[in-house]
Amino acid sequence: MSVAEEQDIDPVLMAAIALHETGYGTSSAVVEKNNPGGLMGANGLFVFDTLEEGIASMGKTLHNRIIQDGLVTIADLGSVYAPIGASNDPTNLNSHWVPNVAQVVSSLGGLTMNCTSNTGEFVQPIPNVTVNSNFGIRVHPITGDVSAHEGVDLACSQPDPIHAAKEGTVVFASYPSGILATYGNVVVVEHANKYFSLYAHLSKIDVKVGQEIGQLEPLGQCGTTGRSTGDHLHFEIHTDRMFGNRVNPMKYLEAGKEEGA
């Protein structure tokens, strides 16, 4: 891609962002506005006279963010390009930007210059993770009701250590009351760019609120506290605020799995 070469941007990254932003070339942004990069101003999406102008503007924007501002990971780039909690994103679509772009990059063969997929991404909180129950609608194993499972259940056994999927600050570490008591012993870690990871049903909590924790540092032990059918880790990722919008955590773990333990 000539524009990527001119702007010193990885062509795979530029293509991945364009594919994500345009729904693989089908969105009105590119069809009606010639805006393949999803570039926005105070009045909404920019409109370009030609697709070539839209591609050139996208390339220049990426150059400014990556080369000038030093946003050299997909996660850092996403925090500015598609910030979570932005006023112009009322349905929280921006929370999908980082994992989706990373997945498209991987499908296109990976990055080779000036940006990296993995640094700063989430990694598996349990080595060689096995998923026992996926994110989404399921029949609840205890109540039998059809309901939304807002995280994933990962196989483990006491006293397996549970590790932080990403560096951050512990913002919750206790057995909650009320409706949240179903989590049992739970730890929540706040990360950069308004992401939170949650670790539930722990048999033991080894961290305190306010503690800074590094990626893959232990924060507790596998267990079955709360409403649980046996040893496992219930893992969630929240965006914008703690116990806020839950998103499919496997998209984030898959995006960063090359760094996993």
Tab-separated table of N, CA and C in Angstrom, residues 130-194:
chain	number	residue	atom	x	y	z
A	130	THR	N	-7.835	-23.986	29.765
A	130	THR	CA	-8.939	-24.738	29.179
A	130	THR	C	-10.236	-24.044	29.564
A	131	VAL	N	-11.068	-23.746	28.580
A	131	VAL	CA	-12.328	-23.052	28.826
A	131	VAL	C	-13.421	-24.072	29.092
A	132	ASN	N	-14.043	-23.990	30.263
A	132	ASN	CA	-15.135	-24.896	30.616
A	132	ASN	C	-16.500	-24.338	30.243
A	133	SER	N	-16.620	-23.014	30.209
A	133	SER	CA	-17.890	-22.389	29.851
A	133	SER	C	-17.592	-21.034	29.221
A	134	ASN	N	-18.119	-20.816	28.034
A	134	ASN	CA	-17.809	-19.613	27.269
A	134	ASN	C	-18.673	-18.425	27.675
A	135	PHE	N	-18.294	-17.272	27.183
A	135	PHE	CA	-19.051	-16.027	27.333
A	135	PHE	C	-20.307	-16.100	26.462
A	136	GLY	N	-21.424	-15.626	27.016
A	136	GLY	CA	-22.648	-15.562	26.217
A	136	GLY	C	-23.814	-16.285	26.873
A	137	ILE	N	-24.862	-16.502	26.114
A	137	ILE	CA	-26.078	-17.133	26.628
A	137	ILE	C	-25.825	-18.623	26.866
A	138	ARG	N	-26.282	-19.090	28.040
A	138	ARG	CA	-26.113	-20.501	28.372
A	138	ARG	C	-27.205	-20.926	29.348
A	139	VAL	N	-27.312	-22.227	29.583
A	139	VAL	CA	-28.171	-22.747	30.652
A	139	VAL	C	-27.341	-22.767	31.923
A	140	HIS	N	-27.776	-22.029	32.937
A	140	HIS	CA	-27.003	-21.923	34.167
A	140	HIS	C	-26.883	-23.290	34.828
A	141	PRO	N	-25.664	-23.710	35.210
A	141	PRO	CA	-25.471	-25.062	35.752
A	141	PRO	C	-26.117	-25.295	37.107
A	142	ILE	N	-26.467	-24.239	37.829
A	142	ILE	CA	-27.071	-24.388	39.153
A	142	ILE	C	-28.579	-24.125	39.104
A	143	THR	N	-28.970	-22.998	38.503
A	143	THR	CA	-30.388	-22.618	38.494
A	143	THR	C	-31.170	-23.283	37.368
A	144	GLY	N	-30.471	-23.653	36.288
A	144	GLY	CA	-31.160	-24.213	35.132
A	144	GLY	C	-31.786	-23.166	34.239
A	145	ASP	N	-31.652	-21.885	34.600
A	145	ASP	CA	-32.216	-20.803	33.796
A	145	ASP	C	-31.328	-20.497	32.596
A	146	VAL	N	-31.947	-20.027	31.516
A	146	VAL	CA	-31.191	-19.528	30.372
A	146	VAL	C	-30.825	-18.073	30.670
A	147	SER	N	-29.532	-17.788	30.736
A	147	SER	CA	-29.093	-16.453	31.131
A	147	SER	C	-27.756	-16.125	30.485
A	148	ALA	N	-27.360	-14.881	30.627
A	148	ALA	CA	-26.092	-14.426	30.053
A	148	ALA	C	-24.945	-14.769	30.998
A	149	HIS	N	-23.938	-15.431	30.466
A	149	HIS	CA	-22.712	-15.700	31.217
A	149	HIS	C	-21.742	-14.584	30.860
A	150	GLU	N	-21.422	-13.723	31.832
A	150	GLU	CA	-20.722	-12.480	31.530
A	150	GLU	C	-19.203	-12.596	31.621
A	151	GLY	N	-18.703	-13.807	31.643
A	151	GLY	CA	-17.269	-14.043	31.618
A	151	GLY	C	-17.008	-15.408	31.022
A	152	VAL	N	-15.855	-15.966	31.327
A	152	VAL	CA	-15.537	-17.338	30.924
A	152	VAL	C	-15.087	-18.107	32.155
A	153	ASP	N	-15.385	-19.397	32.183
A	153	ASP	CA	-14.932	-20.261	33.267
A	153	ASP	C	-13.719	-21.041	32.785
A	154	LEU	N	-12.618	-20.908	33.522
A	154	LEU	CA	-11.352	-21.521	33.144
A	154	LEU	C	-11.000	-22.622	34.142
A	155	ALA	N	-10.547	-23.761	33.633
A	155	ALA	CA	-10.263	-24.912	34.484
A	155	ALA	C	-9.046	-24.668	35.368
A	156	CYS	N	-9.159	-25.034	36.643
A	156	CYS	CA	-8.041	-24.990	37.590
A	156	CYS	C	-8.440	-25.801	38.816
A	157	SER	N	-7.494	-26.043	39.704
A	157	SER	CA	-7.758	-26.800	40.924
A	157	SER	C	-7.021	-26.145	42.090
A	158	GLN	N	-7.610	-26.216	43.281
A	158	GLN	CA	-6.924	-25.703	44.469
A	158	GLN	C	-5.639	-26.517	44.696
A	159	PRO	N	-4.547	-25.856	45.056
A	159	PRO	CA	-4.353	-24.419	45.272
A	159	PRO	C	-3.615	-23.738	44.107
A	160	ASP	N	-4.004	-24.031	42.859
A	160	ASP	CA	-3.337	-23.402	41.713
A	160	ASP	C	-3.325	-21.882	41.860
A	161	PRO	N	-2.186	-21.242	41.583
A	161	PRO	CA	-2.152	-19.777	41.631
A	161	PRO	C	-2.876	-19.171	40.436
A	162	ILE	N	-3.536	-18.064	40.685
A	162	ILE	CA	-4.193	-17.289	39.628
A	162	ILE	C	-3.373	-16.024	39.411
A	163	HIS	N	-3.037	-15.748	38.168
A	163	HIS	CA	-2.142	-14.638	37.854
A	163	HIS	C	-2.894	-13.467	37.228
A	164	ALA	N	-2.361	-12.268	37.418
A	164	ALA	CA	-2.930	-11.080	36.793
A	164	ALA	C	-2.727	-11.151	35.287
A	165	ALA	N	-3.792	-10.974	34.539
A	165	ALA	CA	-3.715	-11.047	33.078
A	165	ALA	C	-3.020	-9.832	32.479
A	166	LYS	N	-2.900	-8.771	33.258
A	166	LYS	CA	-2.260	-7.538	32.794
A	166	LYS	C	-1.869	-6.729	34.027
A	167	GLU	N	-0.853	-5.914	33.889
A	167	GLU	CA	-0.439	-5.091	35.024
A	167	GLU	C	-1.500	-4.050	35.346
A	168	GLY	N	-1.566	-3.651	36.627
A	168	GLY	CA	-2.551	-2.651	37.016
A	168	GLY	C	-2.601	-2.465	38.517
A	169	THR	N	-3.717	-1.913	38.985
A	169	THR	CA	-3.924	-1.618	40.404
A	169	THR	C	-5.121	-2.402	40.912
A	170	VAL	N	-4.960	-3.069	42.049
A	170	VAL	CA	-6.065	-3.809	42.650
A	170	VAL	C	-7.090	-2.815	43.191
A	171	VAL	N	-8.329	-2.934	42.741
A	171	VAL	CA	-9.380	-2.002	43.176
A	171	VAL	C	-10.488	-2.697	43.956
A	172	PHE	N	-10.459	-4.029	43.997
A	172	PHE	CA	-11.440	-4.785	44.787
A	172	PHE	C	-10.791	-6.111	45.154
A	173	ALA	N	-10.911	-6.493	46.425
A	173	ALA	CA	-10.308	-7.748	46.876
A	173	ALA	C	-11.023	-8.218	48.139
A	174	SER	N	-12.160	-8.893	47.974
A	174	SER	CA	-12.924	-9.350	49.133
A	174	SER	C	-14.048	-10.276	48.676
A	175	TYR	N	-14.833	-10.739	49.645
A	175	TYR	CA	-16.039	-11.524	49.383
A	175	TYR	C	-17.200	-10.532	49.405
A	176	PRO	N	-17.771	-10.187	48.260
A	176	PRO	CA	-18.773	-9.114	48.231
A	176	PRO	C	-20.103	-9.557	48.826
A	177	SER	N	-20.932	-8.586	49.144
A	177	SER	CA	-22.259	-8.858	49.682
A	177	SER	C	-23.307	-8.638	48.597
A	178	GLY	N	-24.543	-8.942	48.920
A	178	GLY	CA	-25.634	-8.696	47.991
A	178	GLY	C	-25.554	-9.586	46.763
A	179	ILE	N	-26.010	-9.051	45.646
A	179	ILE	CA	-26.082	-9.827	44.416
A	179	ILE	C	-24.710	-10.300	43.951
A	180	LEU	N	-23.656	-9.558	44.326
A	180	LEU	CA	-22.303	-9.919	43.901
A	180	LEU	C	-21.703	-11.052	44.730
A	181	ALA	N	-22.411	-11.488	45.769
A	181	ALA	CA	-21.893	-12.571	46.610
A	181	ALA	C	-21.720	-13.867	45.827
A	182	THR	N	-22.399	-13.979	44.685
A	182	THR	CA	-22.252	-15.188	43.867
A	182	THR	C	-20.828	-15.356	43.346
A	183	TYR	N	-20.062	-14.268	43.316
A	183	TYR	CA	-18.671	-14.340	42.865
A	183	TYR	C	-17.765	-15.041	43.881
A	184	GLY	N	-18.179	-15.109	45.147
A	184	GLY	CA	-17.281	-15.602	46.183
A	184	GLY	C	-16.118	-14.642	46.367
A	185	ASN	N	-14.970	-15.158	46.764
A	185	ASN	CA	-13.783	-14.299	46.878
A	185	ASN	C	-13.409	-13.791	45.491
A	186	VAL	N	-13.339	-12.481	45.349
A	186	VAL	CA	-13.122	-11.906	44.027
A	186	VAL	C	-12.083	-10.800	44.095
A	187	VAL	N	-11.261	-10.723	43.065
A	187	VAL	CA	-10.287	-9.648	42.901
A	187	VAL	C	-10.583	-8.947	41.578
A	188	VAL	N	-10.540	-7.622	41.604
A	188	VAL	CA	-10.667	-6.835	40.375
A	188	VAL	C	-9.430	-5.956	40.256
A	189	VAL	N	-8.824	-5.966	39.083
A	189	VAL	CA	-7.635	-5.158	38.809
A	189	VAL	C	-7.989	-4.120	37.746
A	190	GLU	N	-7.660	-2.865	38.025
A	190	GLU	CA	-7.867	-1.804	37.040
A	190	GLU	C	-6.605	-1.638	36.200
A	191	HIS	N	-6.796	-1.559	34.889
A	191	HIS	CA	-5.691	-1.415	33.948
A	191	HIS	C	-5.782	-0.071	33.235
A	192	ALA	N	-4.795	0.213	32.414
A	192	ALA	CA	-4.800	1.447	31.647
A	192	ALA	C	-5.993	1.477	30.686
A	193	ASN	N	-6.401	2.680	30.317
A	193	ASN	CA	-7.423	2.900	29.293
A	193	ASN	C	-8.801	2.363	29.690
A	194	LYS	N	-9.091	2.378	31.006
A	194	LYS	CA	-10.413	2.038	31.522
A	194	LYS	C	-10.806	0.582	31.283
